[in-house]
């Protein structure tokens, strides 16, 4: 999978984490139906590997499908076995190394310049600034792009629609969005509300502004 190309093309990674595996699966499928091309299922959710496996069967072999919260080599191997074709980590560690050995592209979690260099040495395709809001928001992204002007950064953590527009304007390749997009859908909540939020975020990545702030 060309993760870097997909991040540049689609600019949004939806992060699904829930306590209801059936609802989590429905959430994944609803996001894809609405046009979200990159979906990550966090391994911290209940029965996440089963959700990934079922989503892979439903989506077919060609749809991008990621596993998130990959911390260890065992996590990476399990995600690969379940059908994930990219992984997302919250930090630089054994999960990155094992995923690359398996041929899986990695969006690696970083906070500092030292983290960035470590992730690149391990072969990460893109860099997840996490937690982005606590790191300093769009201003911190701009600061990182000074010494690292050409690197693909993906802010994650506290990214609502307004913040997503600000990060993209600051030079983010894409944004990763969890609860501001997913809400309670992965726990059995309203899928129609999820569809509405999805359209809002897709407007942001296409136009650079939330729909309510854009032209009529």
mmCIF file of N, CA and C in Angstrom, residues 61-186:
data_model
loop_
_atom_site.group_PDB
_atom_site.id
_atom_site.type_symbol
_atom_site.label_atom_id
_atom_site.label_comp_id
_atom_site.label_asym_id
_atom_site.label_seq_id
_atom_site.Cartn_x
_atom_site.Cartn_y
_atom_site.Cartn_z
ATOM 1 N N UNK A 61 -10.086 -6.796 -0.711
ATOM 2 C CA UNK A 61 -8.639 -6.737 -0.515
ATOM 3 C C UNK A 61 -7.993 -5.400 -0.843
ATOM 4 N N UNK A 62 -8.682 -4.547 -1.576
ATOM 5 C CA UNK A 62 -8.028 -3.347 -2.086
ATOM 6 C C UNK A 62 -8.257 -2.093 -1.247
ATOM 7 N N UNK A 63 -9.231 -2.099 -0.356
ATOM 8 C CA UNK A 63 -9.522 -0.906 0.446
ATOM 9 C C UNK A 63 -8.470 -0.742 1.535
ATOM 10 N N UNK A 64 -7.896 0.453 1.691
ATOM 11 C CA UNK A 64 -6.939 0.664 2.781
ATOM 12 C C UNK A 64 -7.606 0.451 4.134
ATOM 13 N N UNK A 65 -6.911 -0.247 5.024
ATOM 14 C CA UNK A 65 -7.441 -0.506 6.360
ATOM 15 C C UNK A 65 -6.273 -0.587 7.325
ATOM 16 N N UNK A 66 -6.307 0.254 8.342
ATOM 17 C CA UNK A 66 -5.189 0.328 9.260
ATOM 18 C C UNK A 66 -5.499 -0.214 10.635
ATOM 19 N N UNK A 67 -4.438 -0.543 11.360
ATOM 20 C CA UNK A 67 -4.523 -0.902 12.776
ATOM 21 C C UNK A 67 -3.786 0.161 13.562
ATOM 22 N N UNK A 68 -4.442 0.693 14.589
ATOM 23 C CA UNK A 68 -3.828 1.729 15.409
ATOM 24 C C UNK A 68 -3.456 1.221 16.792
ATOM 25 N N UNK A 69 -2.772 2.074 17.543
ATOM 26 C CA UNK A 69 -2.263 1.742 18.875
ATOM 27 C C UNK A 69 -1.407 0.478 18.821
ATOM 28 N N UNK A 70 -0.576 0.404 17.802
ATOM 29 C CA UNK A 70 0.354 -0.725 17.647
ATOM 30 C C UNK A 70 1.606 -0.397 18.458
ATOM 31 N N UNK A 71 1.771 -1.085 19.566
ATOM 32 C CA UNK A 71 2.862 -0.782 20.492
ATOM 33 C C UNK A 71 4.024 -1.757 20.391
ATOM 34 N N UNK A 72 3.730 -3.008 20.097
ATOM 35 C CA UNK A 72 4.745 -4.055 20.179
ATOM 36 C C UNK A 72 4.863 -4.805 18.863
ATOM 37 N N UNK A 73 5.899 -5.635 18.786
ATOM 38 C CA UNK A 73 6.052 -6.505 17.624
ATOM 39 C C UNK A 73 4.875 -7.467 17.516
ATOM 40 N N UNK A 74 4.404 -7.968 18.646
ATOM 41 C CA UNK A 74 3.245 -8.865 18.625
ATOM 42 C C UNK A 74 2.008 -8.151 18.083
ATOM 43 N N UNK A 75 1.833 -6.887 18.464
ATOM 44 C CA UNK A 75 0.711 -6.106 17.932
ATOM 45 C C UNK A 75 0.797 -6.008 16.414
ATOM 46 N N UNK A 76 1.986 -5.725 15.911
ATOM 47 C CA UNK A 76 2.163 -5.571 14.462
ATOM 48 C C UNK A 76 1.860 -6.877 13.739
ATOM 49 N N UNK A 77 2.344 -7.984 14.286
ATOM 50 C CA UNK A 77 2.093 -9.272 13.645
ATOM 51 C C UNK A 77 0.606 -9.626 13.683
ATOM 52 N N UNK A 78 -0.043 -9.338 14.810
ATOM 53 C CA UNK A 78 -1.467 -9.634 14.920
ATOM 54 C C UNK A 78 -2.286 -8.778 13.956
ATOM 55 N N UNK A 79 -1.912 -7.513 13.829
ATOM 56 C CA UNK A 79 -2.619 -6.617 12.908
ATOM 57 C C UNK A 79 -2.467 -7.099 11.475
ATOM 58 N N UNK A 80 -1.268 -7.507 11.119
ATOM 59 C CA UNK A 80 -1.006 -8.028 9.784
ATOM 60 C C UNK A 80 -1.844 -9.278 9.526
ATOM 61 N N UNK A 81 -1.888 -10.161 10.506
ATOM 62 C CA UNK A 81 -2.660 -11.388 10.353
ATOM 63 C C UNK A 81 -4.153 -11.151 10.232
ATOM 64 N N UNK A 82 -4.634 -10.060 10.854
ATOM 65 C CA UNK A 82 -6.061 -9.754 10.804
ATOM 66 C C UNK A 82 -6.471 -9.080 9.497
ATOM 67 N N UNK A 83 -5.488 -8.603 8.732
ATOM 68 C CA UNK A 83 -5.813 -8.003 7.451
ATOM 69 C C UNK A 83 -5.509 -6.532 7.313
ATOM 70 N N UNK A 84 -4.878 -5.929 8.324
ATOM 71 C CA UNK A 84 -4.488 -4.526 8.200
ATOM 72 C C UNK A 84 -3.380 -4.394 7.163
ATOM 73 N N UNK A 85 -3.428 -3.300 6.390
ATOM 74 C CA UNK A 85 -2.331 -3.088 5.440
ATOM 75 C C UNK A 85 -1.535 -1.829 5.726
ATOM 76 N N UNK A 86 -1.814 -1.151 6.858
ATOM 77 C CA UNK A 86 -0.899 -0.159 7.402
ATOM 78 C C UNK A 86 -1.109 -0.107 8.904
ATOM 79 N N UNK A 87 -0.110 0.387 9.621
ATOM 80 C CA UNK A 87 -0.241 0.492 11.074
ATOM 81 C C UNK A 87 0.054 1.911 11.510
ATOM 82 N N UNK A 88 -0.532 2.253 12.662
ATOM 83 C CA UNK A 88 -0.344 3.561 13.283
ATOM 84 C C UNK A 88 0.090 3.313 14.719
ATOM 85 N N UNK A 89 1.133 3.994 15.142
ATOM 86 C CA UNK A 89 1.646 3.819 16.495
ATOM 87 C C UNK A 89 1.528 5.131 17.268
ATOM 88 N N UNK A 90 1.415 5.051 18.602
ATOM 89 C CA UNK A 90 1.429 6.276 19.393
ATOM 90 C C UNK A 90 2.830 6.765 19.720
ATOM 91 N N UNK A 91 3.833 5.926 19.444
ATOM 92 C CA UNK A 91 5.210 6.255 19.795
ATOM 93 C C UNK A 91 6.156 5.465 18.895
ATOM 94 N N UNK A 92 7.435 5.754 19.028
ATOM 95 C CA UNK A 92 8.459 5.019 18.283
ATOM 96 C C UNK A 92 8.897 3.827 19.124
ATOM 97 N N UNK A 93 8.724 2.617 18.567
ATOM 98 C CA UNK A 93 9.077 1.434 19.341
ATOM 99 C C UNK A 93 9.115 0.194 18.484
ATOM 100 N N UNK A 94 8.988 -0.955 19.140
ATOM 101 C CA UNK A 94 9.112 -2.234 18.446
ATOM 102 C C UNK A 94 8.019 -2.445 17.405
ATOM 103 N N UNK A 95 6.863 -1.832 17.616
ATOM 104 C CA UNK A 95 5.790 -1.971 16.641
ATOM 105 C C UNK A 95 6.171 -1.422 15.285
ATOM 106 N N UNK A 96 6.936 -0.350 15.268
ATOM 107 C CA UNK A 96 7.387 0.231 13.999
ATOM 108 C C UNK A 96 8.321 -0.741 13.288
ATOM 109 N N UNK A 97 9.305 -1.226 14.007
ATOM 110 C CA UNK A 97 10.293 -2.137 13.410
ATOM 111 C C UNK A 97 9.631 -3.396 12.853
ATOM 112 N N UNK A 98 8.765 -4.009 13.638
ATOM 113 C CA UNK A 98 8.133 -5.252 13.203
ATOM 114 C C UNK A 98 7.219 -5.014 12.011
ATOM 115 N N UNK A 99 6.485 -3.918 12.026
ATOM 116 C CA UNK A 99 5.596 -3.627 10.899
ATOM 117 C C UNK A 99 6.388 -3.463 9.611
ATOM 118 N N UNK A 100 7.508 -2.763 9.676
ATOM 119 C CA UNK A 100 8.319 -2.577 8.468
ATOM 120 C C UNK A 100 8.894 -3.911 8.001
ATOM 121 N N UNK A 101 9.264 -4.785 8.932
ATOM 122 C CA UNK A 101 9.766 -6.107 8.544
ATOM 123 C C UNK A 101 8.692 -6.917 7.834
ATOM 124 N N UNK A 102 7.434 -6.670 8.182
ATOM 125 C CA UNK A 102 6.308 -7.358 7.543
ATOM 126 C C UNK A 102 5.877 -6.691 6.245
ATOM 127 N N UNK A 103 6.503 -5.580 5.913
ATOM 128 C CA UNK A 103 6.151 -4.868 4.697
ATOM 129 C C UNK A 103 4.987 -3.910 4.850
ATOM 130 N N UNK A 104 4.580 -3.627 6.091
ATOM 131 C CA UNK A 104 3.480 -2.709 6.332
ATOM 132 C C UNK A 104 4.003 -1.286 6.478
ATOM 133 N N UNK A 105 3.404 -0.329 5.783
ATOM 134 C CA UNK A 105 3.788 1.067 5.995
ATOM 135 C C UNK A 105 3.328 1.552 7.357
ATOM 136 N N UNK A 106 4.037 2.528 7.916
ATOM 137 C CA UNK A 106 3.803 2.963 9.285
ATOM 138 C C UNK A 106 3.624 4.481 9.364
ATOM 139 N N UNK A 107 2.578 4.880 10.072
ATOM 140 C CA UNK A 107 2.401 6.257 10.525
ATOM 141 C C UNK A 107 2.802 6.246 11.993
ATOM 142 N N UNK A 108 3.996 6.752 12.287
ATOM 143 C CA UNK A 108 4.596 6.586 13.610
ATOM 144 C C UNK A 108 4.363 7.806 14.482
ATOM 145 N N UNK A 109 3.978 7.554 15.734
ATOM 146 C CA UNK A 109 3.737 8.635 16.671
ATOM 147 C C UNK A 109 5.020 9.288 17.139
ATOM 148 N N UNK A 110 5.061 10.618 17.054
ATOM 149 C CA UNK A 110 6.229 11.389 17.477
ATOM 150 C C UNK A 110 5.763 12.618 18.259
ATOM 151 N N UNK A 111 6.657 13.141 19.090
ATOM 152 C CA UNK A 111 6.396 14.395 19.793
ATOM 153 C C UNK A 111 7.538 15.391 19.595
ATOM 154 N N UNK A 112 8.767 14.904 19.590
ATOM 155 C CA UNK A 112 9.943 15.773 19.585
ATOM 156 C C UNK A 112 10.771 15.573 18.311
ATOM 157 N N UNK A 113 11.692 16.492 18.023
ATOM 158 C CA UNK A 113 12.609 16.280 16.905
ATOM 159 C C UNK A 113 13.401 14.980 17.020
ATOM 160 N N UNK A 114 13.769 14.598 18.228
ATOM 161 C CA UNK A 114 14.484 13.329 18.412
ATOM 162 C C UNK A 114 13.605 12.154 18.000
ATOM 163 N N UNK A 115 12.336 12.207 18.391
ATOM 164 C CA UNK A 115 11.394 11.167 17.957
ATOM 165 C C UNK A 115 11.315 11.091 16.439
ATOM 166 N N UNK A 116 11.264 12.242 15.800
ATOM 167 C CA UNK A 116 11.141 12.293 14.340
ATOM 168 C C UNK A 116 12.310 11.576 13.683
ATOM 169 N N UNK A 117 13.524 11.883 14.120
ATOM 170 C CA UNK A 117 14.703 11.238 13.538
ATOM 171 C C UNK A 117 14.699 9.741 13.806
ATOM 172 N N UNK A 118 14.274 9.335 15.002
ATOM 173 C CA UNK A 118 14.218 7.905 15.324
ATOM 174 C C UNK A 118 13.213 7.187 14.434
ATOM 175 N N UNK A 119 12.050 7.794 14.237
ATOM 176 C CA UNK A 119 11.025 7.175 13.394
ATOM 177 C C UNK A 119 11.502 7.030 11.956
ATOM 178 N N UNK A 120 12.155 8.052 11.459
ATOM 179 C CA UNK A 120 12.656 7.992 10.088
ATOM 180 C C UNK A 120 13.714 6.903 9.935
ATOM 181 N N UNK A 121 14.582 6.759 10.920
ATOM 182 C CA UNK A 121 15.621 5.718 10.861
ATOM 183 C C UNK A 121 15.005 4.324 10.817
ATOM 184 N N UNK A 122 13.857 4.159 11.457
ATOM 185 C CA UNK A 122 13.189 2.856 11.472
ATOM 186 C C UNK A 122 12.331 2.609 10.237
ATOM 187 N N UNK A 123 12.203 3.633 9.388
ATOM 188 C CA UNK A 123 11.503 3.442 8.127
ATOM 189 C C UNK A 123 10.063 3.900 8.087
ATOM 190 N N UNK A 124 9.637 4.712 9.068
ATOM 191 C CA UNK A 124 8.265 5.215 9.058
ATOM 192 C C UNK A 124 8.014 6.054 7.810
ATOM 193 N N UNK A 125 6.843 5.860 7.197
ATOM 194 C CA UNK A 125 6.486 6.631 6.004
ATOM 195 C C UNK A 125 5.985 8.018 6.340
ATOM 196 N N UNK A 126 5.326 8.159 7.483
ATOM 197 C CA UNK A 126 4.756 9.443 7.871
ATOM 198 C C UNK A 126 4.811 9.561 9.384
ATOM 199 N N UNK A 127 4.610 10.787 9.873
ATOM 200 C CA UNK A 127 4.863 11.102 11.272
ATOM 201 C C UNK A 127 3.604 11.665 11.921
ATOM 202 N N UNK A 128 3.115 10.963 12.917
ATOM 203 C CA UNK A 128 1.914 11.338 13.641
ATOM 204 C C UNK A 128 2.306 12.194 14.838
ATOM 205 N N UNK A 129 1.996 13.484 14.794
ATOM 206 C CA UNK A 129 2.261 14.342 15.946
ATOM 207 C C UNK A 129 1.192 14.042 16.990
ATOM 208 N N UNK A 130 1.625 13.470 18.109
ATOM 209 C CA UNK A 130 0.656 13.013 19.104
ATOM 210 C C UNK A 130 1.213 13.181 20.512
ATOM 211 N N UNK A 131 0.383 13.723 21.429
ATOM 212 C CA UNK A 131 -0.932 14.331 21.205
ATOM 213 C C UNK A 131 -0.780 15.766 20.720
ATOM 214 N N UNK A 132 -1.375 16.064 19.580
ATOM 215 C CA UNK A 132 -1.093 17.325 18.891
ATOM 216 C C UNK A 132 -1.535 18.538 19.688
ATOM 217 N N UNK A 133 -2.717 18.488 20.276
ATOM 218 C CA UNK A 133 -3.206 19.661 21.014
ATOM 219 C C UNK A 133 -2.294 19.975 22.185
ATOM 220 N N UNK A 134 -1.866 18.957 22.916
ATOM 221 C CA UNK A 134 -0.995 19.169 24.063
ATOM 222 C C UNK A 134 0.410 19.573 23.647
ATOM 223 N N UNK A 135 0.804 19.202 22.439
ATOM 224 C CA UNK A 135 2.139 19.558 21.954
ATOM 225 C C UNK A 135 2.249 21.038 21.592
ATOM 226 N N UNK A 136 1.121 21.684 21.360
ATOM 227 C CA UNK A 136 1.166 23.100 21.004
ATOM 228 C C UNK A 136 0.352 23.459 19.789
ATOM 229 N N UNK A 137 -0.392 22.487 19.249
ATOM 230 C CA UNK A 137 -1.309 22.785 18.159
ATOM 231 C C UNK A 137 -0.616 23.187 16.865
ATOM 232 N N UNK A 138 -1.313 23.948 16.011
ATOM 233 C CA UNK A 138 -0.745 24.335 14.716
ATOM 234 C C UNK A 138 0.569 25.097 14.837
ATOM 235 N N UNK A 139 0.743 25.860 15.911
ATOM 236 C CA UNK A 139 1.998 26.599 16.078
ATOM 237 C C UNK A 139 3.176 25.641 16.220
ATOM 238 N N UNK A 140 2.962 24.524 16.917
ATOM 239 C CA UNK A 140 4.045 23.550 17.066
ATOM 240 C C UNK A 140 4.350 22.876 15.737
ATOM 241 N N UNK A 141 3.319 22.587 14.959
ATOM 242 C CA UNK A 141 3.547 22.023 13.629
ATOM 243 C C UNK A 141 4.381 22.971 12.779
ATOM 244 N N UNK A 142 4.042 24.251 12.802
ATOM 245 C CA UNK A 142 4.826 25.227 12.031
ATOM 246 C C UNK A 142 6.282 25.241 12.496
ATOM 247 N N UNK A 143 6.499 25.154 13.808
ATOM 248 C CA UNK A 143 7.861 25.148 14.332
ATOM 249 C C UNK A 143 8.628 23.920 13.847
ATOM 250 N N UNK A 144 7.977 22.749 13.843
ATOM 251 C CA UNK A 144 8.647 21.531 13.374
ATOM 252 C C UNK A 144 8.986 21.616 11.897
ATOM 253 N N UNK A 145 8.144 22.272 11.128
ATOM 254 C CA UNK A 145 8.382 22.330 9.692
ATOM 255 C C UNK A 145 9.561 23.233 9.350
ATOM 256 N N UNK A 146 10.055 23.987 10.318
ATOM 257 C CA UNK A 146 11.272 24.757 10.079
ATOM 258 C C UNK A 146 12.468 23.859 9.801
ATOM 259 N N UNK A 147 12.860 23.005 10.765
ATOM 260 C CA UNK A 147 13.981 22.093 10.511
ATOM 261 C C UNK A 147 13.618 20.882 9.669
ATOM 262 N N UNK A 148 12.317 20.589 9.547
ATOM 263 C CA UNK A 148 11.870 19.407 8.794
ATOM 264 C C UNK A 148 10.837 19.829 7.744
ATOM 265 N N UNK A 149 11.245 20.627 6.757
ATOM 266 C CA UNK A 149 10.256 21.256 5.864
ATOM 267 C C UNK A 149 9.535 20.294 4.939
ATOM 268 N N UNK A 150 10.124 19.190 4.596
ATOM 269 C CA UNK A 150 9.510 18.330 3.595
ATOM 270 C C UNK A 150 8.869 17.075 4.138
ATOM 271 N N UNK A 151 8.773 16.949 5.456
ATOM 272 C CA UNK A 151 8.289 15.691 6.024
ATOM 273 C C UNK A 151 6.768 15.667 6.135
ATOM 274 N N UNK A 152 6.176 14.472 6.010
ATOM 275 C CA UNK A 152 4.719 14.336 6.076
ATOM 276 C C UNK A 152 4.233 14.199 7.518
ATOM 277 N N UNK A 153 3.684 15.283 8.056
ATOM 278 C CA UNK A 153 3.175 15.291 9.422
ATOM 279 C C UNK A 153 1.663 15.121 9.435
ATOM 280 N N UNK A 154 1.180 14.331 10.404
ATOM 281 C CA UNK A 154 -0.251 14.070 10.566
ATOM 282 C C UNK A 154 -0.609 14.323 12.030
ATOM 283 N N UNK A 155 -1.132 15.502 12.364
ATOM 284 C CA UNK A 155 -1.523 15.767 13.745
ATOM 285 C C UNK A 155 -2.710 14.898 14.169
ATOM 286 N N UNK A 156 -2.630 14.385 15.392
ATOM 287 C CA UNK A 156 -3.681 13.531 15.958
ATOM 288 C C UNK A 156 -3.828 13.896 17.435
ATOM 289 N N UNK A 157 -5.080 13.947 17.899
ATOM 290 C CA UNK A 157 -5.339 14.229 19.307
ATOM 291 C C UNK A 157 -6.005 15.575 19.489
ATOM 292 N N UNK A 158 -7.311 15.569 19.762
ATOM 293 C CA UNK A 158 -8.031 16.819 19.955
ATOM 294 C C UNK A 158 -8.291 17.582 18.682
ATOM 295 N N UNK A 159 -8.372 16.889 17.557
ATOM 296 C CA UNK A 159 -8.539 17.554 16.260
ATOM 297 C C UNK A 159 -10.022 17.595 15.903
ATOM 298 N N UNK A 160 -10.663 18.732 16.171
ATOM 299 C CA UNK A 160 -12.034 18.923 15.702
ATOM 300 C C UNK A 160 -11.998 19.553 14.312
ATOM 301 N N UNK A 161 -13.160 19.893 13.759
ATOM 302 C CA UNK A 161 -13.191 20.377 12.377
ATOM 303 C C UNK A 161 -12.419 21.689 12.219
ATOM 304 N N UNK A 162 -12.563 22.589 13.178
ATOM 305 C CA UNK A 162 -11.844 23.863 13.091
ATOM 306 C C UNK A 162 -10.339 23.645 13.183
ATOM 307 N N UNK A 163 -9.919 22.813 14.142
ATOM 308 C CA UNK A 163 -8.489 22.527 14.284
ATOM 309 C C UNK A 163 -7.948 21.828 13.050
ATOM 310 N N UNK A 164 -8.732 20.938 12.442
ATOM 311 C CA UNK A 164 -8.281 20.253 11.232
ATOM 312 C C UNK A 164 -7.945 21.258 10.138
ATOM 313 N N UNK A 165 -8.814 22.239 9.948
ATOM 314 C CA UNK A 165 -8.553 23.271 8.940
ATOM 315 C C UNK A 165 -7.279 24.036 9.264
ATOM 316 N N UNK A 166 -7.069 24.326 10.547
ATOM 317 C CA UNK A 166 -5.875 25.079 10.944
ATOM 318 C C UNK A 166 -4.607 24.261 10.734
ATOM 319 N N UNK A 167 -4.635 22.986 11.061
ATOM 320 C CA UNK A 167 -3.457 22.138 10.848
ATOM 321 C C UNK A 167 -3.130 22.012 9.356
ATOM 322 N N UNK A 168 -4.135 21.821 8.534
ATOM 323 C CA UNK A 168 -3.886 21.697 7.102
ATOM 324 C C UNK A 168 -3.326 22.994 6.538
ATOM 325 N N UNK A 169 -3.843 24.121 7.011
ATOM 326 C CA UNK A 169 -3.312 25.410 6.572
ATOM 327 C C UNK A 169 -1.872 25.615 7.034
ATOM 328 N N UNK A 170 -1.516 24.993 8.155
ATOM 329 C CA UNK A 170 -0.160 25.110 8.690
ATOM 330 C C UNK A 170 0.822 24.158 8.019
ATOM 331 N N UNK A 171 0.342 23.324 7.105
ATOM 332 C CA UNK A 171 1.233 22.457 6.356
ATOM 333 C C UNK A 171 1.141 20.985 6.656
ATOM 334 N N UNK A 172 0.144 20.565 7.445
ATOM 335 C CA UNK A 172 -0.022 19.130 7.692
ATOM 336 C C UNK A 172 -0.361 18.408 6.392
ATOM 337 N N UNK A 173 0.194 17.231 6.223
ATOM 338 C CA UNK A 173 -0.156 16.398 5.069
ATOM 339 C C UNK A 173 -1.586 15.882 5.195
ATOM 340 N N UNK A 174 -1.966 15.501 6.406
ATOM 341 C CA UNK A 174 -3.300 14.982 6.702
ATOM 342 C C UNK A 174 -3.550 15.200 8.179
ATOM 343 N N UNK A 175 -4.762 14.891 8.624
ATOM 344 C CA UNK A 175 -5.083 14.909 10.047
ATOM 345 C C UNK A 175 -5.694 13.569 10.422
ATOM 346 N N UNK A 176 -5.464 13.155 11.667
ATOM 347 C CA UNK A 176 -6.096 11.968 12.202
ATOM 348 C C UNK A 176 -7.145 12.376 13.213
ATOM 349 N N UNK A 177 -8.342 11.836 13.083
ATOM 350 C CA UNK A 177 -9.465 12.296 13.909
ATOM 351 C C UNK A 177 -10.179 11.097 14.526
ATOM 352 N N UNK A 178 -10.304 11.142 15.846
ATOM 353 C CA UNK A 178 -11.017 10.105 16.565
ATOM 354 C C UNK A 178 -12.373 10.578 17.031
ATOM 355 N N UNK A 179 -12.498 10.864 18.322
ATOM 356 C CA UNK A 179 -13.818 11.136 18.897
ATOM 357 C C UNK A 179 -14.552 12.335 18.300
ATOM 358 N N UNK A 180 -13.882 13.425 17.865
ATOM 359 C CA UNK A 180 -14.651 14.507 17.256
ATOM 360 C C UNK A 180 -15.398 14.073 15.990
ATOM 361 N N UNK A 181 -14.915 13.036 15.340
ATOM 362 C CA UNK A 181 -15.585 12.477 14.163
ATOM 363 C C UNK A 181 -16.470 11.290 14.539
ATOM 364 N N UNK A 182 -15.928 10.348 15.278
ATOM 365 C CA UNK A 182 -16.627 9.090 15.546
ATOM 366 C C UNK A 182 -17.746 9.274 16.563
ATOM 367 N N UNK A 183 -17.565 10.158 17.548
ATOM 368 C CA UNK A 183 -18.569 10.332 18.582
ATOM 369 C C UNK A 183 -18.818 9.019 19.308
ATOM 370 N N UNK A 184 -20.096 8.647 19.474
ATOM 371 C CA UNK A 184 -20.426 7.406 20.165
ATOM 372 C C UNK A 184 -20.798 6.286 19.200
ATOM 373 N N UNK A 185 -20.529 6.481 17.921
ATOM 374 C CA UNK A 185 -20.967 5.499 16.920
ATOM 375 C C UNK A 185 -20.366 4.120 17.164
ATOM 376 N N UNK A 186 -19.088 4.061 17.542
ATOM 377 C CA UNK A 186 -18.429 2.769 17.739
ATOM 378 C C UNK A 186 -18.841 2.088 19.034
#
